């Protein structure tokens, strides 16, 4: 936080006028650049305290949402695995409903270039540097009405 040796003329703000939330509408605010005026001093500890106090509700809400998001993602992963197993068991490759579409994506392998080896060798022998890259199967879910794709 940038503290200023000159107090706010209205006693509203304990810092530099340039960082006051009412600066745009304050006729008596300091017009100086805080980096050049010689009166403003940066106080990291005060800035951290002010940030924590002003953002405490937001920080707590984000923490709570993050916990809920992780739990929901774990639940979604388990449900997708169950759908994948059921689709494999019953030989269902595609399922459509009014709410969503399910598409079974079977396990596959792809070949990737090992860049560490490729950097040591000439491009003409890049095939020698390839290695198998197994990919897990998953259920692709597409929401209707322009919803985002979900991949598990």
Short mmCIF file of C-alpha atoms in Angstrom, two decimals:
data_model
loop_
_atom_site.label_atom_id
_atom_site.label_comp_id
_atom_site.label_asym_id
_atom_site.label_seq_id
_atom_site.Cartn_x
_atom_site.Cartn_y
_atom_site.Cartn_z
CA UNK A 1 0.00 0.00 0.00
CA UNK A 2 1.26 3.46 -0.75
CA UNK A 3 1.13 5.60 2.38
CA UNK A 4 1.37 9.34 2.17
CA UNK A 5 2.74 11.78 4.73
CA UNK A 6 -0.17 14.10 3.85
CA UNK A 7 -3.52 12.83 5.21
CA UNK A 8 -6.69 12.71 3.12
CA UNK A 9 -8.31 16.15 3.39
CA UNK A 10 -11.61 14.47 4.32
CA UNK A 11 -10.14 11.76 6.56
CA UNK A 12 -11.66 9.09 4.29
CA UNK A 13 -8.54 7.29 3.24
CA UNK A 14 -5.33 6.28 5.00
CA UNK A 15 -2.98 6.06 2.06
CA UNK A 16 -2.00 7.89 -1.09
CA UNK A 17 -4.79 9.88 -2.81
CA UNK A 18 -3.93 8.17 -6.11
CA UNK A 19 -5.20 4.87 -4.67
CA UNK A 20 -8.31 6.23 -2.94
CA UNK A 21 -11.55 4.67 -4.23
CA UNK A 22 -13.15 8.16 -4.27
CA UNK A 23 -10.28 9.78 -6.21
CA UNK A 24 -12.26 10.35 -9.42
CA UNK A 25 -14.94 12.39 -7.63
CA UNK A 26 -12.70 14.16 -5.08
CA UNK A 27 -11.93 17.78 -5.98
CA UNK A 28 -9.27 18.04 -3.23
CA UNK A 29 -7.34 14.89 -4.12
CA UNK A 30 -3.59 15.08 -4.64
CA UNK A 31 -2.72 15.54 -8.33
CA UNK A 32 0.90 14.35 -7.90
CA UNK A 33 2.34 11.09 -9.18
CA UNK A 34 3.05 9.04 -6.01
CA UNK A 35 6.38 7.80 -7.42
CA UNK A 36 7.71 11.35 -7.86
CA UNK A 37 6.09 13.50 -5.18
CA UNK A 38 8.43 12.58 -2.32
CA UNK A 39 5.55 12.25 0.17
CA UNK A 40 4.31 8.76 -0.76
CA UNK A 41 6.03 5.66 0.63
CA UNK A 42 5.29 2.05 -0.32
CA UNK A 43 4.35 -0.10 2.70
CA UNK A 44 4.09 -3.77 1.70
CA UNK A 45 2.83 -4.96 5.09
CA UNK A 46 0.05 -2.36 5.15
CA UNK A 47 -0.85 -3.30 1.58
CA UNK A 48 -1.13 -6.97 2.48
CA UNK A 49 -3.29 -6.15 5.50
CA UNK A 50 -5.55 -3.86 3.50
CA UNK A 51 -5.84 -6.45 0.74
CA UNK A 52 -6.74 -9.20 3.21
CA UNK A 53 -9.33 -7.03 4.97
CA UNK A 54 -10.95 -5.80 1.77
CA UNK A 55 -10.90 -9.18 0.03
CA UNK A 56 -11.56 -11.53 2.96
CA UNK A 57 -15.10 -12.41 1.86
CA UNK A 58 -13.93 -13.04 -1.70
CA UNK A 59 -10.98 -15.17 -0.53
CA UNK A 60 -13.27 -17.26 1.68
CA UNK A 61 -15.81 -17.65 -1.13
CA UNK A 62 -13.11 -18.77 -3.59
CA UNK A 63 -11.73 -21.25 -1.05
CA UNK A 64 -15.21 -22.69 -0.52
CA UNK A 65 -15.90 -22.84 -4.27
CA UNK A 66 -12.56 -24.54 -4.88
CA UNK A 67 -13.37 -27.25 -2.34
CA UNK A 68 -16.83 -27.75 -3.85
CA UNK A 69 -15.41 -27.72 -7.38
CA UNK A 70 -12.90 -30.44 -6.50
CA UNK A 71 -15.63 -32.60 -4.93
CA UNK A 72 -17.89 -32.11 -7.96
CA UNK A 73 -15.03 -32.91 -10.37
CA UNK A 74 -14.29 -36.14 -8.45
CA UNK A 75 -17.97 -37.08 -8.56
CA UNK A 76 -18.10 -36.28 -12.29
CA UNK A 77 -15.00 -38.39 -12.93
CA UNK A 78 -16.53 -41.38 -11.13
CA UNK A 79 -19.82 -41.00 -13.04
CA UNK A 80 -18.01 -40.76 -16.38
CA UNK A 81 -16.02 -43.89 -15.55
CA UNK A 82 -19.28 -45.72 -14.75
CA UNK A 83 -20.81 -44.49 -18.05
CA UNK A 84 -17.71 -45.58 -19.95
CA UNK A 85 -17.84 -49.06 -18.38
CA UNK A 86 -21.56 -49.40 -19.12
CA UNK A 87 -21.16 -48.22 -22.71
CA UNK A 88 -18.31 -50.70 -23.23
CA UNK A 89 -20.34 -53.51 -21.61
CA UNK A 90 -23.44 -52.91 -23.75
CA UNK A 91 -21.59 -51.97 -26.93
CA UNK A 92 -23.09 -48.47 -27.05
CA UNK A 93 -20.94 -46.12 -29.12
CA UNK A 94 -23.27 -43.14 -29.13
CA UNK A 95 -26.26 -42.12 -27.04
CA UNK A 96 -28.41 -39.03 -27.66
CA UNK A 97 -31.06 -37.47 -25.46
CA UNK A 98 -32.80 -34.11 -25.18
CA UNK A 99 -30.24 -33.00 -22.58
CA UNK A 100 -26.89 -34.34 -23.76
CA UNK A 101 -25.08 -36.61 -26.17
CA UNK A 102 -22.64 -39.33 -25.13
CA UNK A 103 -19.94 -40.53 -27.52
CA UNK A 104 -17.71 -43.44 -26.56
CA UNK A 105 -14.08 -42.72 -27.36
CA UNK A 106 -12.21 -46.02 -27.31
CA UNK A 107 -8.68 -46.38 -25.92
CA UNK A 108 -5.99 -45.64 -28.48
CA UNK A 109 -2.27 -45.17 -28.89
CA UNK A 110 -0.53 -42.31 -30.55
CA UNK A 111 3.08 -41.81 -31.46
CA UNK A 112 4.93 -38.77 -30.17
CA UNK A 113 8.35 -37.39 -31.00
CA UNK A 114 10.82 -37.56 -28.12
CA UNK A 115 12.14 -34.00 -28.36
CA UNK A 116 15.24 -34.73 -26.28
CA UNK A 117 16.36 -37.36 -28.78
CA UNK A 118 15.23 -35.31 -31.75
CA UNK A 119 17.39 -32.38 -30.63
CA UNK A 120 20.42 -34.68 -30.63
CA UNK A 121 19.71 -36.20 -34.02
CA UNK A 122 19.02 -35.02 -37.55
CA UNK A 123 15.42 -34.45 -38.64
CA UNK A 124 15.77 -37.19 -41.29
CA UNK A 125 15.90 -39.83 -38.61
CA UNK A 126 13.04 -38.50 -36.47
CA UNK A 127 11.16 -41.79 -36.88
CA UNK A 128 13.91 -43.47 -34.83
CA UNK A 129 13.10 -41.08 -31.97
CA UNK A 130 9.36 -41.74 -31.77
CA UNK A 131 7.82 -43.62 -28.86
CA UNK A 132 4.33 -45.02 -28.17
CA UNK A 133 2.00 -42.83 -26.14
CA UNK A 134 -1.03 -44.77 -24.80
CA UNK A 135 -4.21 -42.75 -24.37
CA UNK A 136 -7.03 -43.69 -22.01
CA UNK A 137 -10.57 -43.96 -23.27
CA UNK A 138 -13.19 -41.52 -22.09
CA UNK A 139 -16.78 -40.46 -22.59
CA UNK A 140 -17.25 -37.24 -24.53
CA UNK A 141 -20.26 -35.24 -23.35
CA UNK A 142 -21.71 -32.43 -25.46
CA UNK A 143 -24.37 -30.23 -23.88
CA UNK A 144 -27.19 -29.08 -26.16
CA UNK A 145 -28.02 -25.42 -26.85
CA UNK A 146 -24.41 -24.33 -27.37
CA UNK A 147 -23.09 -25.73 -24.11
CA UNK A 148 -19.38 -26.36 -23.68
CA UNK A 149 -17.79 -29.71 -24.42
CA UNK A 150 -16.86 -31.79 -21.40
CA UNK A 151 -14.12 -34.37 -21.60
CA UNK A 152 -13.28 -36.79 -18.84
#
